[in-house]
Short mmCIF file of C-alpha atoms in Angstrom, two decimals:
data_model
loop_
_atom_site.label_atom_id
_atom_site.label_comp_id
_atom_site.label_asym_id
_atom_site.label_seq_id
_atom_site.Cartn_x
_atom_site.Cartn_y
_atom_site.Cartn_z
CA MET A 1 -0.20 -0.14 0.10
CA GLY A 2 2.96 2.39 0.91
CA ASP A 3 4.67 2.27 -2.06
CA GLN A 4 1.88 2.13 -4.33
CA VAL A 5 1.23 5.66 -2.64
CA SER A 6 4.82 6.77 -3.29
CA ARG A 7 5.01 5.65 -6.84
CA LEU A 8 1.47 7.37 -7.47
CA ARG A 9 2.56 10.18 -5.86
CA THR A 10 5.59 10.36 -8.30
CA VAL A 11 3.39 9.64 -11.38
CA SER A 12 1.54 12.39 -10.60
CA GLU A 13 4.39 15.13 -9.83
CA SER A 14 5.88 14.21 -13.02
CA SER A 15 2.54 14.58 -14.81
CA GLY A 16 -0.07 16.31 -12.61
CA PHE A 17 -3.32 14.79 -13.54
CA SER A 18 -3.40 11.35 -13.70
CA ARG A 19 -6.18 8.47 -14.56
CA LYS A 20 -4.11 6.44 -11.84
CA ARG A 21 -4.18 8.80 -9.39
CA LEU A 22 -8.39 9.16 -10.06
CA VAL A 23 -8.87 5.24 -9.63
CA PHE A 24 -6.97 5.25 -6.29
CA GLY A 25 -8.77 8.02 -5.28
CA LEU A 26 -12.18 6.51 -6.33
CA LYS A 27 -10.61 2.93 -5.00
CA VAL A 28 -10.02 4.83 -1.39
CA ALA A 29 -13.97 6.26 -1.67
CA VAL A 30 -15.60 3.35 -2.87
CA PHE A 31 -13.73 1.14 0.17
CA ILE A 32 -15.20 4.08 2.75
CA VAL A 33 -18.37 3.93 1.27
CA SER A 34 -18.40 -0.17 1.20
CA LEU A 35 -17.70 -0.05 5.10
CA TRP A 36 -21.11 2.22 5.74
CA PRO A 37 -23.53 -0.75 6.50
CA VAL A 38 -20.77 -2.40 9.44
CA THR A 39 -19.43 1.34 10.55
CA GLU A 40 -23.33 2.03 11.06
CA ILE A 41 -23.80 -1.10 13.22
CA VAL A 42 -20.37 -0.58 15.30
CA ILE A 43 -21.58 3.15 16.07
CA ALA A 44 -25.19 2.17 17.15
CA PHE A 45 -23.05 -0.84 19.32
CA LEU A 46 -20.92 2.03 20.90
CA THR A 47 -23.22 4.95 21.32
CA GLY A 48 -25.98 2.30 23.18
CA ASN A 49 -28.54 3.14 20.44
CA THR A 50 -29.65 -0.18 19.68
CA ARG A 51 -32.95 1.32 18.69
CA LEU A 52 -31.47 2.20 15.69
CA PHE A 53 -32.34 -1.45 14.94
CA GLY A 54 -35.71 -1.66 16.09
CA ALA A 55 -37.28 -4.71 18.31
CA ASN A 56 -34.69 -7.03 16.93
CA PRO A 57 -31.29 -5.47 16.51
CA ALA A 58 -29.76 -8.82 16.17
CA GLU A 59 -32.26 -9.70 13.28
CA LYS A 60 -31.42 -6.56 11.73
CA ILE A 61 -27.79 -7.07 11.25
CA LEU A 62 -28.33 -10.67 10.26
CA HIS A 63 -30.20 -9.63 6.96
CA ARG A 64 -28.34 -6.14 6.53
CA THR A 65 -24.69 -8.14 6.71
CA GLY A 66 -26.72 -10.99 4.24
CA ASP A 67 -27.88 -8.44 2.12
CA TRP A 68 -24.80 -6.71 1.67
CA ALA A 69 -23.05 -10.13 0.69
CA ILE A 70 -25.76 -10.59 -1.81
CA TYR A 71 -25.14 -6.68 -3.05
CA PHE A 72 -21.55 -7.45 -3.41
CA LEU A 73 -22.25 -10.69 -5.36
CA LEU A 74 -24.17 -9.05 -7.53
CA ILE A 75 -21.96 -6.33 -8.36
CA THR A 76 -18.56 -8.17 -8.98
CA LEU A 77 -20.66 -10.11 -11.67
CA ALA A 78 -21.80 -7.34 -13.02
CA ILE A 79 -18.17 -5.27 -13.80
CA SER A 80 -17.29 -7.36 -16.86
CA PRO A 81 -20.52 -6.89 -18.84
CA LEU A 82 -20.34 -3.10 -17.77
CA ARG A 83 -16.64 -3.17 -18.53
CA ARG A 84 -17.88 -4.24 -21.73
CA ILE A 85 -20.60 -2.43 -22.46
CA THR A 86 -19.26 0.93 -21.65
CA GLY A 87 -15.75 0.09 -22.48
CA LEU A 88 -14.33 1.88 -19.28
CA ASN A 89 -11.64 -0.74 -18.44
CA ASP A 90 -10.64 0.82 -15.16
CA LEU A 91 -13.83 -0.75 -14.04
CA ILE A 92 -11.73 -4.17 -13.40
CA LYS A 93 -9.67 -2.34 -10.75
CA PHE A 94 -12.92 -2.44 -8.73
CA ARG A 95 -13.50 -5.95 -8.74
CA ARG A 96 -11.33 -7.52 -6.31
CA MET A 97 -12.60 -4.93 -3.85
CA ALA A 98 -15.98 -5.65 -4.53
CA GLY A 99 -15.38 -9.39 -4.38
CA LEU A 100 -13.51 -9.28 -1.05
CA PHE A 101 -16.63 -6.94 0.44
CA ALA A 102 -18.79 -9.70 -0.46
CA PHE A 103 -16.74 -12.22 1.58
CA PHE A 104 -16.23 -9.44 4.63
CA TYR A 105 -19.93 -9.36 4.28
CA ALA A 106 -20.86 -12.94 4.33
CA PHE A 107 -18.24 -13.69 6.98
CA LEU A 108 -20.06 -11.15 9.44
CA HIS A 109 -23.59 -12.59 8.17
CA LEU A 110 -22.16 -16.38 9.37
CA MET A 111 -20.80 -15.32 12.60
CA SER A 112 -24.20 -12.93 13.29
CA TYR A 113 -26.32 -16.62 12.76
CA ILE A 114 -23.74 -18.56 15.09
CA ALA A 115 -23.54 -15.55 17.84
CA PHE A 116 -26.85 -14.13 17.98
CA ASP A 117 -28.73 -16.89 16.67
CA ARG A 118 -27.22 -20.39 17.31
CA PHE A 119 -26.06 -18.89 21.03
CA PHE A 120 -22.61 -20.51 19.80
CA TYR A 121 -23.89 -24.06 20.29
CA PHE A 122 -22.00 -25.57 17.34
CA ASP A 123 -24.04 -29.09 17.26
CA GLU A 124 -27.10 -27.42 16.44
CA VAL A 125 -25.07 -25.29 13.69
CA LEU A 126 -24.21 -28.60 12.64
CA ARG A 127 -27.75 -30.04 12.92
CA ASP A 128 -28.83 -26.81 11.10
CA ILE A 129 -26.41 -27.37 8.14
CA PHE A 130 -27.86 -31.12 7.79
CA LYS A 131 -31.55 -30.30 8.04
CA ARG A 132 -32.28 -26.96 6.89
CA PRO A 133 -31.08 -26.63 2.93
CA PHE A 134 -30.76 -22.95 2.92
CA ILE A 135 -28.60 -23.42 5.93
CA PHE A 136 -26.66 -25.84 3.81
CA VAL A 137 -26.34 -23.99 0.82
CA GLY A 138 -25.29 -20.35 2.84
CA ILE A 139 -22.68 -22.08 4.65
CA ALA A 140 -21.70 -23.89 0.86
CA ALA A 141 -21.53 -20.75 -0.44
CA PHE A 142 -19.71 -19.17 2.14
CA ILE A 143 -16.66 -21.94 2.39
CA LEU A 144 -16.80 -22.00 -1.59
CA LEU A 145 -15.60 -17.73 -1.08
CA VAL A 146 -12.75 -18.56 1.28
CA PRO A 147 -10.39 -19.81 -1.47
CA LEU A 148 -11.43 -17.23 -3.81
CA ALA A 149 -10.44 -14.39 -0.87
CA VAL A 150 -7.09 -16.12 -0.21
CA THR A 151 -6.07 -16.33 -3.69
CA SER A 152 -7.54 -12.68 -4.81
CA THR A 153 -4.04 -10.93 -4.39
CA ARG A 154 -1.60 -10.92 -7.21
CA GLY A 155 0.91 -13.19 -6.20
CA TRP A 156 -1.63 -15.96 -6.04
CA VAL A 157 -2.88 -15.34 -9.90
CA GLN A 158 1.15 -16.05 -10.39
CA ARG A 159 1.08 -18.51 -8.60
CA LEU A 160 -1.13 -20.25 -9.93
CA GLY A 161 -0.85 -18.92 -13.63
CA GLY A 162 -3.50 -16.80 -15.64
CA HIS A 163 -5.65 -19.60 -16.63
CA ARG A 164 -6.02 -21.99 -13.72
CA TRP A 165 -6.68 -19.18 -11.43
CA ILE A 166 -9.25 -18.11 -13.81
CA LEU A 167 -10.81 -21.19 -13.57
CA LEU A 168 -10.77 -21.52 -9.95
CA HIS A 169 -12.63 -18.20 -9.52
CA ARG A 170 -15.56 -18.81 -11.91
CA SER A 171 -16.59 -20.72 -9.05
CA VAL A 172 -18.14 -17.35 -8.09
CA TYR A 173 -21.00 -17.90 -10.79
CA ILE A 174 -22.05 -20.95 -8.07
CA ILE A 175 -21.39 -19.27 -5.02
CA ALA A 176 -23.74 -16.31 -6.34
CA ILE A 177 -26.46 -19.09 -7.75
CA LEU A 178 -26.16 -20.51 -3.56
CA GLY A 179 -26.56 -17.31 -2.35
CA VAL A 180 -29.63 -16.43 -3.97
CA ALA A 181 -31.02 -19.91 -3.40
CA HIS A 182 -30.22 -19.56 0.37
CA TYR A 183 -32.49 -16.37 0.31
CA TRP A 184 -35.01 -17.99 -1.41
CA TRP A 185 -35.45 -20.99 0.76
CA LEU A 186 -35.57 -18.56 4.02
CA VAL A 187 -38.09 -16.44 3.15
CA LYS A 188 -41.17 -17.44 4.23
CA ARG A 189 -43.70 -16.18 2.38
CA ASP A 190 -42.71 -13.04 0.66
CA LEU A 191 -40.56 -13.86 -2.43
CA LEU A 192 -40.27 -10.61 -4.12
CA TRP A 193 -37.15 -9.69 -3.03
CA PRO A 194 -35.18 -13.32 -3.90
CA ALA A 195 -37.12 -13.21 -7.25
CA ILE A 196 -35.32 -9.53 -7.95
CA TYR A 197 -32.33 -11.25 -6.67
CA ALA A 198 -32.48 -14.34 -9.28
CA GLY A 199 -33.65 -11.68 -12.14
CA ILE A 200 -30.32 -10.00 -12.03
CA LEU A 201 -28.11 -12.75 -11.54
CA ILE A 202 -29.71 -14.69 -14.68
CA VAL A 203 -29.09 -11.06 -16.58
CA LEU A 204 -25.62 -11.42 -15.34
CA LEU A 205 -24.84 -15.21 -15.82
CA GLY A 206 -26.54 -14.88 -19.28
CA TYR A 207 -24.76 -12.24 -20.54
CA ARG A 208 -21.44 -14.52 -20.11
CA LEU A 209 -23.28 -17.15 -22.45
CA LEU A 210 -23.48 -14.55 -25.08
CA PRO A 211 -21.13 -14.56 -28.41
CA LYS A 212 -18.83 -12.28 -27.34
CA LYS A 213 -18.17 -10.98 -30.75
CA ARG A 214 -21.13 -9.18 -30.93
CA PHE A 215 -20.28 -7.02 -28.03
CA ARG A 216 -16.78 -6.13 -29.25
CA GLY A 217 -18.18 -3.75 -31.38
CA MET B 1 -59.95 -24.63 36.71
CA PRO B 2 -56.24 -23.19 36.30
CA ARG B 3 -53.86 -21.20 38.90
CA LEU B 4 -54.82 -17.87 38.18
CA ILE B 5 -52.83 -15.42 40.85
CA SER B 6 -53.72 -11.29 40.73
CA LYS B 7 -50.72 -9.49 40.69
CA PRO B 8 -51.14 -5.80 39.98
CA ILE B 9 -48.20 -4.78 37.96
CA PRO B 10 -45.91 -2.08 38.92
CA SER B 11 -46.46 1.51 37.37
CA SER B 12 -42.65 1.82 36.60
CA GLU B 13 -42.99 -1.37 34.25
CA ILE B 14 -45.48 0.23 31.88
CA THR B 15 -44.93 3.30 29.51
CA PRO B 16 -46.53 5.72 31.93
CA ARG B 17 -50.00 6.41 30.67
CA GLU B 18 -49.39 10.12 30.66
CA VAL B 19 -47.21 9.89 27.97
CA TYR B 20 -50.01 8.71 25.80
CA LEU B 21 -52.63 11.10 26.72
CA ASN B 22 -50.42 13.99 25.63
CA ARG B 23 -49.87 12.42 22.41
CA ARG B 24 -53.69 12.36 22.47
CA ALA B 25 -53.31 15.92 23.04
CA LEU B 26 -50.78 17.00 20.65
CA LEU B 27 -52.62 15.02 18.23
CA ALA B 28 -55.99 16.56 19.10
CA ALA B 29 -54.46 20.12 19.32
CA ALA B 30 -52.74 19.50 15.64
CA ALA B 31 -56.54 17.65 14.23
CA GLY B 32 -58.26 20.51 15.83
CA GLY B 33 -57.93 23.16 13.23
CA SER B 34 -58.20 21.79 9.79
CA ALA B 35 -58.23 17.97 9.82
CA LEU B 36 -61.06 17.37 12.70
CA ALA B 37 -62.98 20.01 10.57
CA MET B 38 -62.76 17.41 7.56
CA MET B 39 -63.65 14.81 9.78
CA GLY B 40 -60.36 13.24 10.51
CA LYS B 41 -61.64 9.74 9.49
CA ALA B 42 -57.81 8.99 9.15
CA ALA B 43 -56.74 10.13 12.71
CA PHE B 44 -60.13 8.33 13.97
CA ALA B 45 -59.26 5.29 12.37
CA SER B 46 -55.23 5.43 13.35
CA GLY B 47 -56.69 4.71 16.71
CA LEU B 48 -56.81 7.51 18.69
CA ARG B 49 -56.40 4.80 21.25
CA ARG B 50 -58.28 5.40 24.84
CA PRO B 51 -57.43 3.93 28.21
CA LEU B 52 -59.42 0.94 29.35
CA GLU B 53 -60.87 -0.13 32.55
CA ALA B 54 -59.54 -3.46 33.43
CA LEU B 55 -58.90 -5.45 36.70
CA PRO B 56 -55.23 -5.52 37.75
CA ASN B 57 -53.01 -8.61 36.16
CA THR B 58 -55.29 -11.37 36.74
CA ALA B 59 -52.45 -13.99 34.38
CA PRO B 60 -50.09 -16.50 35.98
CA LYS B 61 -47.19 -14.67 37.27
CA ILE B 62 -44.33 -14.37 35.06
CA SER B 63 -41.20 -12.97 36.23
CA ASP B 64 -39.95 -11.03 32.79
CA THR B 65 -41.50 -7.50 33.04
CA PRO B 66 -43.23 -6.15 29.98
CA THR B 67 -41.78 -5.12 26.97
CA ASP B 68 -41.71 -1.86 25.81
CA HIS B 69 -44.73 -0.49 24.59
CA ASP B 70 -42.88 0.89 21.46
CA LEU B 71 -40.99 -1.90 20.52
CA ALA B 72 -44.17 -4.21 21.05
CA THR B 73 -46.41 -1.77 18.70
CA SER B 74 -43.42 -1.35 15.62
CA TYR B 75 -42.79 -4.83 15.25
CA ASN B 76 -45.29 -6.86 14.10
CA ASN B 77 -46.55 -9.64 11.88
CA PHE B 78 -49.64 -8.30 10.14
CA TYR B 79 -49.19 -9.72 6.68
CA GLU B 80 -52.68 -7.83 5.64
CA PHE B 81 -50.52 -4.56 6.15
CA GLY B 82 -47.18 -5.97 4.51
CA THR B 83 -44.86 -8.77 5.34
CA SER B 84 -42.04 -6.70 6.86
CA LYS B 85 -41.66 -6.23 10.76
CA SER B 86 -42.06 -2.35 10.14
CA ASP B 87 -45.32 -2.28 7.93
CA PRO B 88 -48.02 -3.13 10.12
CA ALA B 89 -46.88 0.14 11.91
CA ARG B 90 -46.67 2.09 8.95
CA ASN B 91 -50.06 1.06 6.90
CA ALA B 92 -52.04 0.15 9.64
CA GLY B 93 -53.30 3.54 10.46
CA THR B 94 -55.82 3.27 7.14
CA LEU B 95 -58.04 0.27 8.33
CA THR B 96 -61.24 2.04 10.07
CA THR B 97 -62.22 0.14 13.65
CA LYS B 98 -65.04 1.98 14.75
CA PRO B 99 -68.02 1.13 14.34
CA TRP B 100 -67.17 -2.90 14.24
CA THR B 101 -69.23 -5.72 14.88
CA ILE B 102 -68.30 -9.40 15.09
CA GLU B 103 -70.52 -11.94 13.88
CA ILE B 104 -70.64 -15.16 16.32
CA VAL B 105 -72.52 -17.48 14.39
CA GLY B 106 -72.40 -21.56 13.38
CA GLU B 107 -73.41 -24.56 16.09
CA VAL B 108 -74.81 -22.08 18.51
CA THR B 109 -78.27 -21.99 19.73
CA LYS B 110 -78.60 -18.08 19.91
CA PRO B 111 -76.37 -16.37 17.22
CA ARG B 112 -76.18 -13.04 17.34
CA THR B 113 -73.97 -10.09 16.36
CA ILE B 114 -72.13 -8.13 18.86
CA ASP B 115 -70.46 -4.77 19.09
CA VAL B 116 -66.75 -4.23 20.43
CA ASP B 117 -68.27 -1.19 22.68
CA GLN B 118 -70.77 -3.95 24.30
CA LEU B 119 -67.53 -6.54 24.95
CA ILE B 120 -65.49 -3.70 26.87
CA ASP B 121 -69.33 -3.11 28.68
CA MET B 122 -69.04 -6.66 29.87
CA GLY B 123 -65.92 -5.86 31.71
CA LEU B 124 -62.05 -6.11 31.31
CA GLU B 125 -58.81 -7.85 32.80
CA GLU B 126 -55.62 -7.28 32.47
CA ARG B 127 -53.50 -10.39 31.23
CA ILE B 128 -49.55 -10.05 31.40
CA TYR B 129 -48.63 -12.99 28.94
CA ARG B 130 -45.65 -14.29 27.64
CA PHE B 131 -45.51 -13.80 23.67
CA ARG B 132 -43.75 -16.48 21.35
CA CYS B 133 -43.46 -16.05 17.80
CA VAL B 134 -42.74 -19.08 15.85
CA GLU B 135 -40.06 -17.18 14.16
CA ALA B 136 -38.17 -17.87 17.80
CA TRP B 137 -38.56 -13.80 19.12
CA SER B 138 -40.69 -13.42 22.48
CA MET B 139 -42.44 -10.34 23.81
CA VAL B 140 -44.26 -10.06 27.35
CA ILE B 141 -47.57 -8.23 26.98
CA PRO B 142 -49.84 -7.04 28.89
CA TRP B 143 -52.97 -7.37 27.12
CA ILE B 144 -56.60 -6.36 28.32
CA GLY B 145 -59.39 -8.71 27.13
CA LEU B 146 -61.84 -10.51 28.52
CA GLU B 147 -62.32 -14.92 28.93
CA PHE B 148 -63.79 -16.05 25.27
CA ASN B 149 -65.85 -18.77 26.95
CA LYS B 150 -67.89 -15.48 28.12
CA ILE B 151 -68.61 -14.96 24.82
CA ALA B 152 -69.25 -18.48 23.90
CA ALA B 153 -71.76 -18.43 27.04
CA LEU B 154 -73.71 -15.67 25.56
CA VAL B 155 -74.69 -18.24 22.19
CA GLU B 156 -74.43 -21.14 23.82
CA PRO B 157 -72.66 -23.74 21.61
CA THR B 158 -74.45 -26.89 20.59
CA SER B 159 -73.18 -30.28 20.95
CA ARG B 160 -71.63 -30.42 17.48
CA ALA B 161 -69.88 -27.19 18.10
CA LYS B 162 -66.49 -29.11 18.39
CA TYR B 163 -63.59 -26.47 17.19
CA VAL B 164 -63.86 -22.32 16.90
CA LYS B 165 -63.11 -20.34 13.59
CA PHE B 166 -61.80 -16.88 13.88
CA VAL B 167 -61.99 -14.96 10.35
CA THR B 168 -60.22 -11.34 10.33
CA VAL B 169 -61.36 -7.95 8.20
CA ASN B 170 -61.02 -8.49 4.81
CA ARG B 171 -60.94 -4.86 3.42
CA PRO B 172 -58.52 -4.74 0.14
CA SER B 173 -59.43 -0.83 0.12
CA GLU B 174 -57.83 -0.52 3.75
CA MET B 175 -55.19 -3.41 3.69
CA PRO B 176 -52.82 -2.94 1.23
CA GLY B 177 -51.64 -6.68 1.88
CA LEU B 178 -54.43 -8.26 0.31
CA ARG B 179 -53.35 -7.30 -3.18
CA SER B 180 -51.23 -10.00 -2.68
CA ASP B 181 -52.31 -13.65 -2.89
CA MET B 182 -49.31 -14.49 0.05
CA LEU B 183 -52.19 -16.01 2.20
CA ASP B 184 -55.59 -17.55 1.32
CA TRP B 185 -57.47 -14.63 2.56
CA PRO B 186 -59.32 -13.81 5.16
CA TYR B 187 -56.66 -14.69 7.66
CA THR B 188 -58.37 -17.51 9.21
CA GLU B 189 -57.53 -19.19 12.60
CA GLY B 190 -59.38 -21.81 14.70
CA LEU B 191 -59.26 -23.59 18.20
CA ARG B 192 -60.15 -26.86 19.17
CA ILE B 193 -63.52 -25.81 21.96
CA ASP B 194 -61.84 -27.17 24.60
CA GLU B 195 -58.85 -24.65 23.79
CA ALA B 196 -61.03 -21.67 23.31
CA MET B 197 -63.42 -22.17 26.20
CA HIS B 198 -60.00 -22.72 28.58
CA PRO B 199 -59.40 -19.88 31.04
CA LEU B 200 -56.52 -18.59 29.29
CA THR B 201 -58.20 -17.67 26.12
CA LEU B 202 -58.60 -14.26 25.61
CA LEU B 203 -60.39 -12.22 23.79
CA THR B 204 -58.65 -9.05 23.36
CA VAL B 205 -59.45 -5.53 23.11
CA GLY B 206 -56.47 -3.84 24.72
CA MET B 207 -52.94 -3.56 26.30
CA TYR B 208 -50.63 -1.04 28.17
CA GLY B 209 -53.74 0.32 29.33
CA GLN B 210 -55.50 1.33 26.51
CA THR B 211 -57.38 -0.02 23.28
CA LEU B 212 -55.09 -2.10 20.87
CA ALA B 213 -53.16 -0.61 18.32
CA ASN B 214 -54.35 -1.25 14.57
CA GLN B 215 -50.83 -2.98 13.89
CA ASN B 216 -51.79 -5.03 17.00
CA GLY B 217 -54.82 -6.17 15.61
CA ALA B 218 -57.52 -3.42 16.76
CA PRO B 219 -60.06 -3.09 17.79
CA VAL B 220 -60.29 -6.72 18.38
CA ARG B 221 -58.27 -10.11 18.55
CA MET B 222 -57.66 -13.33 20.14
CA ILE B 223 -54.70 -14.22 22.41
CA VAL B 224 -53.89 -17.70 23.11
CA PRO B 225 -50.79 -17.56 25.11
CA TRP B 226 -49.42 -21.62 25.28
CA LYS B 227 -49.60 -21.18 21.24
CA TYR B 228 -47.21 -19.53 18.55
CA GLY B 229 -48.37 -16.06 17.70
CA PHE B 230 -50.11 -16.74 14.07
CA LYS B 231 -52.84 -19.20 16.09
CA SER B 232 -54.08 -15.51 17.46
CA GLY B 233 -56.27 -14.05 14.89
CA LYS B 234 -56.64 -10.37 14.69
CA SER B 235 -59.06 -7.46 13.87
CA ILE B 236 -62.05 -10.43 13.87
CA VAL B 237 -65.37 -9.98 12.55
CA ARG B 238 -66.25 -13.46 12.40
CA ILE B 239 -66.62 -16.24 15.00
CA GLU B 240 -67.72 -19.69 14.01
CA PHE B 241 -68.66 -22.67 15.95
CA VAL B 242 -68.11 -25.76 13.71
CA GLU B 243 -67.84 -29.34 13.72
CA LYS B 244 -64.98 -30.13 11.92
CA GLN B 245 -61.54 -28.49 12.31
CA PRO B 246 -61.05 -25.59 10.25
CA VAL B 247 -58.61 -25.05 7.78
CA THR B 248 -56.55 -22.38 8.76
CA ALA B 249 -54.44 -19.83 6.77
CA TRP B 250 -50.70 -21.04 7.53
CA VAL B 251 -51.80 -24.63 7.43
CA ALA B 252 -53.59 -23.93 3.78
CA ALA B 253 -49.83 -22.20 2.68
CA ASN B 254 -47.96 -24.92 4.33
CA SER B 255 -49.14 -27.57 6.02
CA ARG B 256 -45.61 -28.94 6.72
CA GLU B 257 -44.38 -26.34 8.28
CA TYR B 258 -47.86 -25.10 10.36
CA GLY B 259 -50.29 -27.01 11.85
CA PHE B 260 -53.29 -26.54 13.43
CA TYR B 261 -51.99 -27.35 17.31
CA SER B 262 -48.94 -24.90 16.78
CA ASN B 263 -48.59 -25.14 20.54
CA VAL B 264 -45.17 -23.66 21.40
CA ASN B 265 -43.14 -26.62 21.97
CA PRO B 266 -39.19 -26.83 22.06
CA GLU B 267 -39.35 -30.74 21.43
CA VAL B 268 -40.79 -30.07 17.91
CA ASP B 269 -38.20 -28.14 15.54
CA HIS B 270 -39.69 -26.07 12.66
CA PRO B 271 -37.95 -26.92 9.46
CA ARG B 272 -36.87 -23.13 9.50
CA TRP B 273 -36.09 -22.01 12.74
CA THR B 274 -34.87 -24.51 15.87
CA GLN B 275 -37.56 -23.94 18.56
CA LYS B 276 -35.18 -24.56 21.52
CA ARG B 277 -34.59 -21.29 22.41
CA GLU B 278 -35.76 -17.80 21.99
CA ARG B 279 -34.76 -14.27 21.43
CA LEU B 280 -36.32 -12.01 23.98
CA LEU B 281 -36.99 -8.98 22.65
CA PRO B 282 -35.11 -6.38 21.95
CA ASP B 283 -31.94 -8.93 23.36
CA PHE B 284 -29.38 -9.55 20.86
CA PHE B 285 -28.97 -13.06 21.74
CA ALA B 286 -31.41 -16.11 21.26
CA SER B 287 -30.34 -17.29 25.12
CA ARG B 288 -33.78 -18.17 26.27
CA ASP B 289 -34.63 -21.81 26.50
CA THR B 290 -37.99 -21.78 25.35
CA GLU B 291 -40.76 -23.57 27.71
CA LYS B 292 -42.89 -26.44 26.58
CA PHE B 293 -46.68 -24.61 26.18
CA ASN B 294 -44.52 -21.28 26.67
CA GLY B 295 -44.28 -21.53 30.12
CA TYR B 296 -48.36 -22.34 30.74
CA GLY B 297 -48.28 -26.37 30.65
CA GLU B 298 -49.40 -26.29 34.66
CA GLN B 299 -52.58 -24.99 32.92
CA VAL B 300 -53.35 -26.56 29.68
CA ALA B 301 -50.89 -29.70 29.57
CA SER B 302 -53.98 -31.85 30.47
CA LEU B 303 -55.66 -30.67 27.28
CA TYR B 304 -53.31 -32.62 25.38
CA SER B 305 -53.02 -35.69 27.48
CA GLY B 306 -52.47 -38.98 25.11
CA MET B 307 -52.14 -37.03 22.36
CA ASP B 308 -48.79 -37.22 20.69
CA LEU B 309 -47.81 -33.47 20.01
CA LYS B 310 -45.04 -34.49 17.22
CA VAL B 311 -47.64 -35.75 14.85
CA ASN B 312 -50.19 -32.64 15.88
CA TYR B 313 -48.21 -30.23 15.84
#
């Protein structure tokens, strides 16, 4: 991080306004904004203002972290199509961050469930996994996210080799499907939002099945 | 006859009534100019709630203090006003709750229609009950009402009355949730006749010293404290004594997940939620052990002797 900053500084000192610097600034801004959903929770905790989350703060935290995990998964999957449609190649520089935030919120979501809902009774968590399909697919999605988060660095791209790295990271398609299925199955009756996410996901995955030539212009 | 220990609630435990009187005064003042002149129907309907006279708590004594009034009126399941927990508090103001009558019909010798005000005049009791939702959260609510068996006595059920069916109002113009086919409307619930006649079963017209808030089922609802919350129908317009077990809304929607009896029972898992523990709102942790029959086993367990509650869930 430090040497990236100094490198940027030398670039901008020599050339004035630089695209690289703009991208870096935007990345910092996106990073801070992406932390807001969890920051709000922490502030509520520290100030003792649990009322911010209504009568059932634990449920609110569980739902909010789960929602944001799905949002970031969909954002991650939207970056390539958006890049191709708009021609803004720099969008790709935000993909890793979006993916890591999906992992971050999925982790907080899982921890909230274990702590608030199951009160750290791990035998019950295990029973849940095998008894309730929505828990099973949710945890499967999280486990599949772990290797992607670990291998998200440049070093790992080189170690695995581009081709194998891409193959591994295509598992995000399955993860997103599991994530939406998790939401679909847990809802008691009102399927509106799971259906909206499923629709978006179908568009994003369907786009990848289209012949690429048509979009190269 | 179950043990019903009388115990007045310490005034420190409930939100001071002056708060509501003040709120009403403010509303009245605000309405005074134009709104009242225009016949403030919405303000009227949204329940300018009024205080109710009632015998102090006649429910079996419990150690928990009542849930904060504002939580109990802001976190509700009432799908006729939307499926999110905050929807009812936001949308239920449109429900016109006065005048309101209940039709009591079916296997009875004296069918009749009764006005809610007549119910109130019959004399009310406060009942501080645990309230346990099938979604594994719970509250403690000081309800006000009268034993359902007193209503039954008015209409004299015949020997063919084996079950009682409770039907919620079906008014699409005032209940936006009815536009969806989430459940088979109108919302219908039911009890076996001995469950309905049990002294703990309360025909409820108030909470926290006042009439019910619309989002909590104004102006009249059932409260069956040993069953999951959805068994206690809200905003009731029709009570029918019937011979056959009625098909209730949630059984029709998903009979594998929701049974007719739906007694609170930590031994019978719901496919979505473990029922072993619950979150007493607004707690963070679902750390409280759920009690069989929601802690009212001493009073109601005998209703189910010889029944396999894992089959009759």
